[in-house]
Coordinates of C-alpha atoms and ligand atoms in Angstrom, one line a residue:
M1 CA 10.6 -34.1 -1.9
S2 CA 9.0 -36.5 0.4
S3 CA 10.4 -34.5 3.4
L4 CA 8.3 -31.6 3.1
N5 CA 5.1 -31.3 5.3
H6 CA 2.3 -31.4 3.0
K7 CA 0.0 -30.5 5.9
N8 CA 1.9 -27.4 6.6
I9 CA 1.5 -24.0 4.4
L10 CA 3.4 -20.9 4.7
L11 CA 0.9 -18.0 3.8
V12 CA 2.8 -14.7 2.7
H13 CA 1.5 -11.4 2.1
P14 CA 3.7 -9.8 -0.4
L15 CA 4.5 -5.9 -0.7
G16 CA 2.2 -4.2 -3.1
Y17 CA 3.8 -0.9 -4.1
W18 CA 6.1 0.4 -6.4
E19 CA 9.8 0.3 -5.9
G20 CA 10.1 3.9 -6.5
A21 CA 7.8 4.7 -3.5
A22 CA 9.2 1.8 -1.3
D23 CA 12.5 3.7 -0.6
K24 CA 10.1 6.4 1.2
D25 CA 8.3 3.4 2.9
I26 CA 5.2 5.7 3.0
S27 CA 2.8 2.7 2.6
R28 CA 4.2 1.0 5.7
M29 CA 4.0 4.2 7.5
A30 CA 0.5 5.5 6.4
N31 CA -1.6 2.4 6.7
I32 CA -1.1 -1.2 7.3
M33 CA -4.0 -3.4 7.6
P34 CA -4.3 -7.2 8.3
P35 CA -4.6 -9.1 5.3
L36 CA -8.2 -10.4 6.4
G37 CA -8.6 -13.0 3.5
M38 CA -5.1 -15.0 4.3
A39 CA -6.2 -14.6 8.2
S40 CA -9.7 -16.1 7.2
I41 CA -8.2 -19.0 5.2
S42 CA -5.4 -19.7 8.0
A43 CA -8.1 -19.9 10.8
Y44 CA -10.1 -22.3 8.3
L45 CA -7.1 -24.6 7.7
D46 CA -6.3 -24.9 11.3
R47 CA -9.9 -26.0 12.1
Q48 CA -9.5 -28.9 9.5
G49 CA -6.4 -30.2 10.9
M50 CA -3.6 -28.5 8.7
H51 CA -1.0 -26.0 9.9
S52 CA -0.5 -22.7 8.5
T53 CA 1.9 -19.6 9.6
I54 CA 1.4 -16.2 8.0
I55 CA 4.0 -13.9 7.2
D56 CA 2.8 -10.2 6.3
C57 CA 5.7 -8.4 4.6
Y58 CA 4.4 -5.0 5.2
A59 CA 4.4 -5.8 8.9
R60 CA 7.8 -7.6 8.9
P61 CA 10.7 -5.3 6.9
D62 CA 12.7 -8.2 7.4
S63 CA 10.3 -10.6 5.9
D64 CA 12.8 -12.0 3.2
R65 CA 15.1 -13.2 6.1
V66 CA 12.1 -14.7 7.9
I67 CA 10.6 -16.6 5.2
R68 CA 14.0 -18.2 4.5
E69 CA 14.5 -19.3 8.3
Y70 CA 10.7 -20.6 8.4
L71 CA 11.4 -22.7 5.0
Q72 CA 14.8 -24.2 6.2
E73 CA 13.4 -25.2 9.8
R74 CA 9.8 -26.3 9.0
K75 CA 9.8 -27.5 5.4
P76 CA 6.4 -26.8 4.6
G77 CA 4.8 -28.4 1.3
Y78 CA 3.3 -25.2 0.6
I79 CA 3.7 -21.4 0.1
G80 CA 0.7 -19.3 -0.7
F81 CA 0.4 -16.0 -1.8
S82 CA -2.4 -13.3 -1.5
C83 CA -1.8 -11.0 -4.2
T84 CA -3.5 -7.6 -5.8
T85 CA -1.9 -6.5 -8.9
S86 CA 0.4 -4.4 -7.7
S87 CA 1.8 -7.2 -5.5
F88 CA 1.9 -10.1 -7.8
L89 CA 5.4 -9.8 -9.0
D90 CA 6.7 -9.5 -5.3
G91 CA 5.1 -12.9 -4.8
I92 CA 6.6 -14.1 -8.1
R93 CA 9.8 -13.0 -6.8
I94 CA 9.4 -14.8 -3.3
T95 CA 8.4 -17.8 -5.0
A96 CA 11.9 -18.1 -6.6
L97 CA 13.5 -17.4 -3.4
A98 CA 11.5 -20.3 -1.8
K99 CA 12.2 -22.6 -4.3
S100 CA 16.1 -22.0 -4.1
V101 CA 15.7 -22.8 -0.5
L102 CA 13.1 -26.0 -0.7
P103 CA 13.0 -26.9 -4.2
G104 CA 10.1 -29.4 -3.8
I105 CA 7.9 -26.6 -2.3
K106 CA 4.7 -25.9 -4.2
A107 CA 3.7 -22.3 -4.8
V108 CA -0.4 -21.7 -4.6
F109 CA -1.4 -18.2 -5.5
G110 CA -4.7 -16.8 -4.6
G111 CA -6.6 -13.4 -4.3
V112 CA -7.9 -10.8 -7.0
H113 CA -5.2 -10.6 -9.5
V114 CA -5.2 -14.1 -10.2
S115 CA -8.5 -14.8 -10.1
A116 CA -8.8 -12.4 -12.6
L117 CA -6.0 -13.7 -14.8
K118 CA -6.6 -17.4 -14.3
N119 CA -4.8 -19.9 -16.5
K120 CA -2.5 -17.0 -18.2
V121 CA -0.8 -17.0 -14.7
L122 CA 0.4 -20.4 -15.0
E123 CA 1.1 -20.1 -18.8
D124 CA 3.3 -17.0 -18.2
Y125 CA 4.7 -17.8 -14.7
P126 CA 5.9 -21.4 -14.8
V127 CA 7.1 -20.9 -11.2
V128 CA 3.4 -21.1 -10.2
D129 CA 2.0 -24.6 -9.5
Y130 CA -1.5 -23.6 -8.3
V131 CA -3.9 -20.6 -8.7
V132 CA -7.2 -20.7 -6.4
V133 CA -9.8 -18.8 -8.3
G134 CA -12.5 -17.2 -6.0
E135 CA -12.5 -18.2 -2.2
G136 CA -9.8 -19.8 -0.6
E137 CA -10.6 -21.6 2.5
Q138 CA -12.3 -24.7 1.1
T139 CA -10.4 -24.9 -2.4
L140 CA -6.8 -24.8 -0.2
T141 CA -8.0 -27.4 2.3
E142 CA -9.0 -29.8 -0.4
L143 CA -5.7 -29.3 -2.1
M144 CA -3.6 -29.9 0.6
Q145 CA -5.6 -32.9 1.6
A146 CA -5.1 -34.4 -2.2
E147 CA -1.5 -34.1 -1.9
D148 CA -1.0 -33.4 -5.4
E149 CA -2.9 -36.8 -6.4
S150 CA -6.0 -35.7 -7.7
P151 CA -6.1 -31.7 -8.1
D152 CA -8.7 -32.2 -11.0
A153 CA -11.4 -33.2 -8.2
V154 CA -10.7 -29.8 -6.4
A155 CA -13.1 -27.1 -7.7
G156 CA -11.8 -23.5 -8.0
L157 CA -8.2 -24.6 -9.0
I158 CA -5.8 -24.0 -11.8
Y159 CA -3.1 -26.4 -12.2
Q160 CA -1.0 -27.9 -15.1
D161 CA -2.0 -31.6 -15.8
T162 CA 0.7 -34.5 -16.7
Q163 CA 0.5 -33.4 -20.5
G164 CA 1.8 -29.9 -19.7
E165 CA -1.9 -28.5 -20.2
V166 CA -3.1 -25.8 -17.9
R167 CA -6.3 -26.5 -16.5
F168 CA -9.1 -24.9 -14.7
T169 CA -11.4 -27.1 -12.7
G170 CA -14.1 -24.7 -12.8
Y171 CA -15.9 -22.3 -10.2
R172 CA -17.0 -23.7 -6.9
K173 CA -20.5 -24.6 -7.1
K174 CA -21.5 -23.1 -3.7
S175 CA -20.4 -20.1 -2.3
I176 CA -19.3 -20.3 1.6
E177 CA -21.9 -19.6 4.2
L178 CA -20.1 -16.9 6.1
D179 CA -21.4 -17.7 9.5
I180 CA -19.7 -21.1 9.6
L181 CA -16.2 -19.5 9.1
P182 CA -14.0 -19.2 12.4
F183 CA -13.0 -15.8 13.0
P184 CA -9.9 -14.8 11.1
A185 CA -6.5 -15.9 12.7
Y186 CA -5.6 -12.4 13.9
E187 CA -3.2 -13.8 16.6
K188 CA -1.1 -15.2 13.8
L189 CA -0.2 -11.6 12.5
T190 CA 3.0 -10.6 13.9
G191 CA 2.3 -7.6 16.5
Y192 CA -1.3 -7.6 15.9
P193 CA -3.3 -5.1 16.7
D194 CA -0.2 -2.7 17.4
T195 CA 1.8 -3.1 13.9
Y196 CA -1.5 -2.6 12.0
K197 CA -2.5 1.2 11.8
L198 CA -5.7 2.4 9.8
P199 CA -5.0 5.8 7.7
I200 CA -4.6 8.8 10.1
F201 CA -7.4 10.8 10.9
N202 CA -9.9 8.1 10.3
Y203 CA -10.1 6.7 13.6
P204 CA -10.7 8.2 17.1
R205 CA -8.6 5.8 19.2
T206 CA -6.5 2.9 19.5
P207 CA -5.8 -0.1 19.5
N208 CA -8.2 -0.4 16.0
S209 CA -8.5 -3.0 13.3
S210 CA -10.1 -3.5 10.0
C211 CA -12.5 -6.1 9.8
I212 CA -15.0 -7.7 6.9
S213 CA -18.4 -8.8 7.8
S214 CA -19.7 -9.8 4.0
R215 CA -18.3 -10.7 0.7
G216 CA -19.2 -9.5 -2.7
C217 CA -21.1 -6.6 -4.4
P218 CA -24.2 -6.7 -6.4
Y219 CA -23.2 -3.7 -8.4
A220 CA -21.2 -3.7 -11.7
C221 CA -19.1 -0.5 -11.8
S222 CA -16.7 -0.3 -14.8
Y223 CA -13.6 0.1 -12.8
C224 CA -14.2 -2.5 -10.3
D225 CA -12.5 -6.2 -10.4
R226 CA -15.1 -8.7 -8.9
S227 CA -13.1 -11.6 -9.8
V228 CA -13.1 -13.1 -6.5
F229 CA -16.6 -12.9 -5.3
R230 CA -18.4 -12.3 -8.4
R231 CA -21.9 -11.4 -8.3
S232 CA -22.7 -12.9 -5.2
F233 CA -23.3 -10.7 -1.7
R234 CA -23.4 -12.8 1.4
Y235 CA -23.0 -11.4 4.9
N236 CA -22.6 -12.4 8.5
S237 CA -25.4 -12.5 10.5
A238 CA -25.9 -9.8 13.3
E239 CA -25.5 -12.1 15.8
Y240 CA -22.0 -13.4 14.3
L241 CA -21.1 -10.0 13.7
Y242 CA -21.5 -9.0 17.6
E243 CA -19.6 -12.1 18.5
H244 CA -16.8 -11.2 16.0
L245 CA -16.3 -7.6 17.7
S246 CA -16.8 -8.9 21.3
Y247 CA -14.0 -11.4 20.5
L248 CA -11.6 -8.7 19.2
K249 CA -12.7 -6.5 22.2
D250 CA -11.8 -9.1 24.7
R251 CA -8.8 -10.8 23.2
F252 CA -7.1 -7.7 21.8
G253 CA -8.5 -4.8 23.2
I254 CA -9.9 -3.5 20.0
R255 CA -11.9 -0.1 20.5
H256 CA -12.3 0.9 17.1
I257 CA -13.2 -0.8 13.6
N258 CA -13.1 0.0 10.3
F259 CA -15.4 -2.4 8.3
Y260 CA -14.2 -3.0 4.5
D261 CA -17.3 -4.4 3.2
D262 CA -18.1 -3.0 -0.1
Q263 CA -21.7 -2.4 1.0
F264 CA -22.0 -2.2 5.0
T265 CA -25.6 -1.4 4.9
F266 CA -27.0 -3.5 1.7
N267 CA -29.1 -5.7 4.0
R268 CA -31.0 -3.1 6.1
K269 CA -32.5 -5.6 8.8
R270 CA -28.9 -7.1 9.6
V271 CA -27.6 -3.4 10.5
E272 CA -30.9 -2.7 12.4
K273 CA -30.2 -5.8 14.4
F274 CA -26.5 -5.3 14.8
T275 CA -27.0 -1.7 15.9
D276 CA -29.6 -2.7 18.4
M277 CA -27.3 -5.2 19.9
M278 CA -24.3 -2.5 19.9
I279 CA -27.1 -0.3 21.8
D280 CA -28.3 -2.6 24.1
R281 CA -25.1 -4.5 25.3
P282 CA -22.5 -1.8 24.6
L283 CA -19.2 -3.0 23.8
G284 CA -17.4 0.5 24.3
M285 CA -16.2 0.3 20.6
T286 CA -16.8 2.6 17.6
F287 CA -16.8 1.7 14.2
N288 CA -16.7 3.2 10.3
C289 CA -18.1 1.8 7.4
A290 CA -18.5 2.3 3.8
V291 CA -21.8 2.7 2.3
R292 CA -23.7 3.2 -0.8
A293 CA -25.9 6.2 -1.0
E294 CA -29.2 4.0 -1.9
H295 CA -28.7 2.1 1.1
I296 CA -29.0 4.8 4.0
D297 CA -31.8 6.9 5.4
F298 CA -31.8 9.3 8.3
D299 CA -33.5 6.6 10.7
L300 CA -30.8 4.1 10.0
L301 CA -27.9 6.7 10.3
R302 CA -29.4 7.6 13.7
R303 CA -29.3 4.2 14.9
M304 CA -25.8 3.7 13.6
K305 CA -24.6 6.8 15.4
D306 CA -26.1 5.5 18.4
A307 CA -24.4 1.9 18.2
G308 CA -20.9 4.1 17.8
C309 CA -20.4 4.8 14.0
W310 CA -17.8 7.3 13.9
M311 CA -17.3 7.9 10.0
I312 CA -18.9 6.9 6.9
S313 CA -17.3 6.6 3.6
L314 CA -19.2 7.0 0.3
G315 CA -18.0 6.4 -3.3
I316 CA -18.6 9.8 -5.3
E317 CA -15.9 8.9 -7.9
S318 CA -16.7 11.9 -10.3
G319 CA -18.7 15.1 -9.8
D320 CA -19.5 15.1 -13.4
E321 CA -22.7 13.1 -13.7
N322 CA -22.5 12.5 -17.6
L323 CA -19.0 10.7 -16.6
L324 CA -20.3 8.9 -13.6
A325 CA -23.3 7.6 -15.7
Q326 CA -20.6 5.7 -18.1
H327 CA -19.1 3.9 -15.2
R328 CA -21.5 3.1 -12.7
Q329 CA -25.2 2.5 -11.9
N330 CA -27.8 5.0 -10.5
A331 CA -25.5 8.0 -11.1
N332 CA -27.5 10.5 -9.4
L333 CA -25.5 13.4 -7.7
T334 CA -28.5 15.2 -6.2
M335 CA -29.3 11.8 -4.2
L336 CA -25.6 11.5 -3.3
A337 CA -25.5 15.3 -1.8
E338 CA -28.6 14.7 0.1
K339 CA -27.4 11.4 1.5
I340 CA -23.9 13.4 2.4
R341 CA -26.0 15.9 4.2
L342 CA -28.3 13.4 6.2
I343 CA -24.9 11.8 7.4
K344 CA -23.6 15.0 8.6
K345 CA -27.2 15.5 10.2
A346 CA -26.5 12.5 12.1
S347 CA -23.4 13.6 13.4
I348 CA -21.4 11.1 11.5
R349 CA -18.0 11.9 10.0
T350 CA -18.2 11.7 6.1
K351 CA -15.5 10.5 3.8
G352 CA -15.8 10.9 0.1
L353 CA -13.8 8.4 -2.2
L354 CA -13.2 9.9 -5.6
M355 CA -11.2 9.0 -8.5
M356 CA -9.5 11.0 -11.1
G357 CA -8.5 10.1 -14.9
L358 CA -11.5 7.8 -15.9
P359 CA -11.9 7.3 -19.3
G360 CA -13.9 10.2 -20.4
E361 CA -12.4 12.4 -17.9
S362 CA -11.6 16.2 -19.1
E363 CA -10.4 19.5 -17.3
N364 CA -14.3 20.2 -17.3
S365 CA -15.1 17.3 -15.5
V366 CA -12.4 17.6 -12.8
R367 CA -13.5 21.0 -12.2
K368 CA -16.8 19.9 -11.7
S369 CA -16.0 17.3 -9.4
M370 CA -14.1 20.2 -7.3
D371 CA -17.2 22.2 -7.6
Y372 CA -19.2 19.1 -6.4
V373 CA -17.1 18.0 -3.5
F374 CA -16.4 21.6 -2.3
S375 CA -20.2 22.2 -2.2
L376 CA -20.7 19.3 0.3
P377 CA -20.1 19.0 4.0
I378 CA -17.4 16.2 3.6
D379 CA -14.9 16.0 6.4
D380 CA -12.2 14.0 4.5
F381 CA -11.6 12.6 1.1
N382 CA -9.5 10.5 -0.8
L383 CA -8.7 11.1 -4.5
A384 CA -7.3 7.7 -6.0
K385 CA -5.5 7.8 -9.7
F386 CA -7.8 5.9 -11.9
T387 CA -6.1 2.5 -12.6
P388 CA -7.4 0.0 -15.0
F389 CA -7.3 -3.6 -13.4
P390 CA -7.4 -6.9 -15.0
G391 CA -10.9 -8.4 -14.3
S392 CA -12.5 -4.8 -14.4
P393 CA -15.2 -4.5 -17.2
I394 CA -13.5 -1.3 -18.3
Y395 CA -10.1 -3.3 -18.9
E396 CA -11.4 -5.0 -21.9
N397 CA -11.2 -2.2 -24.1
I398 CA -8.9 0.3 -22.1
N399 CA -7.0 0.7 -25.1
T400 CA -9.2 2.3 -27.2
L401 CA -10.1 4.9 -24.4
G402 CA -6.9 6.5 -24.2
T403 CA -3.1 5.4 -23.4
F404 CA -2.4 2.7 -20.9
E405 CA 1.2 1.6 -19.4
E406 CA 0.2 -1.7 -17.9
D407 CA 3.1 -2.0 -15.4
W408 CA 1.7 -3.9 -12.6
E409 CA 4.1 -3.1 -9.9
K410 CA 2.9 0.8 -10.4
M411 CA -0.7 -0.3 -10.3
D412 CA -1.3 0.9 -6.7
C413 CA -3.7 4.0 -7.7
M414 CA -0.9 6.4 -6.8
Q415 CA 0.1 6.9 -10.4
F416 CA -1.7 7.9 -13.8
L417 CA -0.8 4.9 -15.9
F418 CA -3.8 5.4 -17.8
V419 CA -4.0 8.8 -19.9
P420 CA -7.7 9.2 -21.3
H421 CA -8.1 10.8 -25.0
G422 CA -7.6 14.7 -24.8
M423 CA -5.7 14.6 -21.6
T424 CA -2.1 14.4 -20.7
K425 CA -0.3 12.6 -17.8
E426 CA 1.1 16.3 -16.5
R427 CA -1.9 18.0 -16.5
L428 CA -3.7 15.3 -14.6
E429 CA -0.9 15.3 -12.2
E430 CA -1.4 19.2 -11.7
L431 CA -5.2 18.9 -11.5
F432 CA -4.6 16.2 -8.8
I433 CA -2.5 18.4 -6.7
A434 CA -4.7 21.5 -7.1
F435 CA -7.7 19.2 -5.7
Y436 CA -5.8 18.1 -2.8
K437 CA -4.5 21.8 -2.1
T438 CA -7.8 23.6 -2.6
H439 CA -9.3 21.1 -0.4
Y440 CA -6.9 21.7 2.4
M441 CA -6.6 25.4 2.4
R442 CA -10.4 25.7 3.1
P443 CA -11.1 27.1 6.6
R444 CA -13.5 24.5 7.7
V445 CA -11.4 21.7 6.7
M446 CA -8.1 23.3 8.6
L447 CA -10.6 23.4 11.6
G448 CA -11.8 19.7 11.0
Y449 CA -8.0 18.9 11.5
V450 CA -7.4 20.9 14.4
A451 CA -10.6 19.3 16.0
M452 CA -8.8 15.8 15.3
L453 CA -6.5 17.0 18.2
W454 CA -8.9 15.7 20.6
R455 CA -11.3 13.8 18.4
S456 CA -8.2 11.4 17.2
P457 CA -5.0 12.2 19.2
D458 CA -3.2 9.3 18.1
S459 CA -3.5 10.6 14.4
W460 CA -1.7 13.6 15.3
K461 CA 0.6 11.7 17.3
R462 CA 1.7 9.9 14.4
F463 CA 1.3 13.0 11.9
V464 CA 3.7 14.8 14.1
T465 CA 6.0 11.8 14.5
D466 CA 6.5 11.0 10.6
L467 CA 6.0 14.6 9.4
G468 CA 9.6 14.2 7.7
S469 CA 8.6 11.6 5.7
F470 CA 5.1 13.0 5.1
L471 CA 6.5 16.3 3.8
K472 CA 9.0 14.3 1.8
F473 CA 6.2 12.3 0.1
A474 CA 4.0 15.3 -0.4
R475 CA 7.0 17.0 -2.5
S476 CA 7.1 14.0 -4.7
N477 CA 3.3 14.6 -5.6
K478 CA 1.9 11.3 -4.6
R479 CA -0.8 10.6 -2.3
L480 CA -1.1 7.7 0.2
G481 CA -2.8 4.8 -0.8
E482 CA -6.0 4.3 1.1
N483 CA -9.8 3.8 0.6
Ligands
B12_1 C1 -9.5 -3.9 2.8 C2 -8.9 -3.6 1.6 C3 -7.7 -3.0 1.2 C4 -6.7 -2.8 2.6 C5 -6.2 -3.8 3.0 C6 -5.7 -4.6 1.9 C7 -5.1 -5.9 3.0 N1 -3.9 -5.9 3.6 O1 -5.5 -7.0 2.6 C8 -6.1 -1.3 1.9 C9 -7.0 -0.1 2.5 C10 -4.6 -1.1 2.7 C11 -6.2 -1.7 0.6 C12 -5.2 -1.2 -0.4 C13 -5.1 -1.3 -1.6 N2 -6.1 -1.9 -2.3 CO1 -7.2 -2.8 -1.5 N3 -9.1 -3.6 -0.7 C14 -9.4 -4.1 0.1 C15 -11.0 -4.7 0.1 C16 -12.0 -3.6 0.2 C17 -11.2 -5.9 0.8 C18 -10.3 -6.9 1.0 C19 -10.5 -7.8 1.8 O2 -10.2 -8.1 2.9 N4 -11.6 -8.8 1.4 C20 -12.0 -9.8 2.2 C21 -11.3 -11.4 2.0 C22 -12.0 -12.3 2.6 O3 -11.2 -11.2 0.7 P1 -9.9 -11.6 -0.1 O4 -8.8 -10.7 0.4 O5 -10.2 -11.4 -1.6 O6 -9.4 -13.2 0.2 C23 -10.0 -14.2 -0.4 C24 -9.6 -14.6 -1.6 O7 -9.4 -13.5 -2.5 C25 -8.8 -15.7 -1.5 N5 -7.4 -15.5 -1.4 C26 -7.1 -14.4 -1.2 N6 -5.4 -14.7 -1.0 C27 -5.3 -15.8 -1.0 C28 -4.1 -16.7 -0.7 C29 -4.3 -18.0 -1.1 C30 -2.9 -18.6 -0.9 C31 -5.4 -18.6 -1.5 C32 -5.3 -20.1 -1.8 C33 -6.6 -17.9 -1.7 C34 -6.4 -16.3 -1.3 O8 -9.5 -16.4 -0.5 C35 -9.8 -15.3 0.4 C36 -10.8 -15.7 1.4 O9 -12.1 -16.3 0.7 C37 -10.8 -5.0 -1.5 C38 -12.2 -5.1 -2.0 C39 -13.1 -6.5 -1.6 N7 -14.2 -6.4 -1.4 O10 -12.3 -7.6 -1.7 C40 -10.1 -4.0 -2.1 C41 -9.0 -4.5 -3.0 C42 -8.5 -5.6 -2.9 N8 -7.9 -3.4 -3.3 C43 -7.7 -2.9 -4.4 C44 -6.8 -2.0 -4.7 C45 -6.5 -1.6 -6.0 C46 -6.0 -1.5 -3.5 C47 -4.8 -0.6 -3.7 C48 -3.7 -1.0 -5.0 C49 -5.2 0.9 -3.9 C50 -5.0 1.7 -2.9 N9 -4.2 2.6 -3.3 O11 -6.0 1.9 -2.0 C51 -4.0 -0.7 -2.4 C52 -2.9 -1.9 -2.6 C53 -2.7 -2.8 -1.5 C54 -1.8 -4.1 -1.7 N10 -1.4 -4.6 -0.7 O12 -1.7 -4.5 -2.8 C55 -8.4 -3.6 -5.5 C56 -7.5 -4.8 -6.2 C57 -7.4 -4.6 -7.7 C58 -6.2 -5.5 -8.0 N11 -6.6 -6.3 -8.9 O13 -5.1 -5.2 -7.7 C59 -9.6 -4.4 -4.8 C60 -10.0 -5.7 -5.3 C61 -10.8 -3.3 -4.6 C62 -11.2 -3.1 -6.4 N12 -12.4 -4.1 -6.6 O14 -10.7 -2.6 -7.0 N13 -7.0 -2.4 0.1

């Protein structure tokens, strides 16, 4: 359809939660985070002379109508989707809607789910025209520049050739140097920063935002899908990072940042430099980050505290060392406990990230996890229901390790779709509730939440405002999706 503008793309972040939970709208209420991958692509495209608009369905309850109107008025040549497993089918639904409005529009899918499934996406969902495997900035720009003429010359792309064969042009030879990227196009996210909310009790003040300063993770845990960045680990320099935060402060008034890097402290020198800059030229901002125990020590933690670090999350996953050793490298619970104590000693809040229902999980291993977590000075924790994602090493032989109901829309880590041998779904649910109940009933933890009245007043405001929905949600035995 020649009237379409091939230099224009509508980028859509579809909803990634199961319909059963959607009516409670807990996901929107609990935490809404900016889709940083799409915002990065959008800023990059604009710099290359393309036009892009972002519609984040999480932030726009009326997104179908907004999408339809945009397509009718602006007639973009492309519609692009950023999908996790749980949001993929919503992306497919919106593609059908888009093609009914603009029959010639091309649908491009990117993100973790399609990067893992590759050719299968086009084979099973003919409504999809292109899949971008891995980082999207350059591949999408080249695709839009090619205007359908020679997609075979665009690396990182899956398309259907004139014979109807689905082809992958192969991985891009070089990963992007992160300091050459413009800052994500936050300004294109409707209502940013106020529409976006970090999980309650996870920040001291507002406005706040999430941010990414590196890509990739050098580790290979059984449950983690690394199809997008594969084994690479790249990061923004301390200078770029400082500039990024100054920009967020000056342009949007952001006062707290949640870094969602897989390994914020992996490069010690970078963190030393960054913390020096934050101490010498304070921005009046605080931050949270996630680390691996191997990559922190007391000296670094003290610097981080002085630079504004408010909370550190640490992947514990399980308190059963034998189980842990089956799923991640360097499973050393003694070392992990020492590092958690060091974080507390540096007066930084700690959050433990755990999973329940991994292959090999038993009544005994859950008890061990509870004993372990409750023996530590952890302030908060998140217990995810283990979900085997396509692209994760464990996915390959998951059906030999238990029973797995592979229902993508429900794969939001809030349901036990996988039940390990020797366990039942009902028992896992009971243990899950027992884990949280025991945590919240402890006097130290209760006092910690009371202290949040002055440490994170906005969280309490949100909690009280949304109490009805929280209670309804708690009764339905689910836990908010967060990490
Ligand atoms: C931040 C984060 C969140 C945040 C915010 C998510 C959001 N709004 O984007 C929160 C906490 C809300 C969250 C929630 C969940 N998350 Co999460 N999250 C992440 C995390 C840590 C970083 C994502 C990110 O910003 N990366 C940085 C950007 C630059 O990378 P990117 O998004 O991948 O984008 C690049 C490419 O993928 C590609 N691309 C992306 N979109 C598009 C679109 C087009 C058109 C094109 C061409 C290319 C393209 O180009 C981008 C730039 O190069 C990742 C792990 C990771 N390190 O990536 C997990 C991760 C994405 N999450 C994961 C999961 C499981 C979830 C939850 C289901 C679980 C839960 N309960 O927490 C929910 C569901 C959310 C949903 N919408 O579906 C899994 C997804 C696995 C899967 N197959 O689904 C990941 C991969 C972690 C893991 N390894 O297991 N998450």
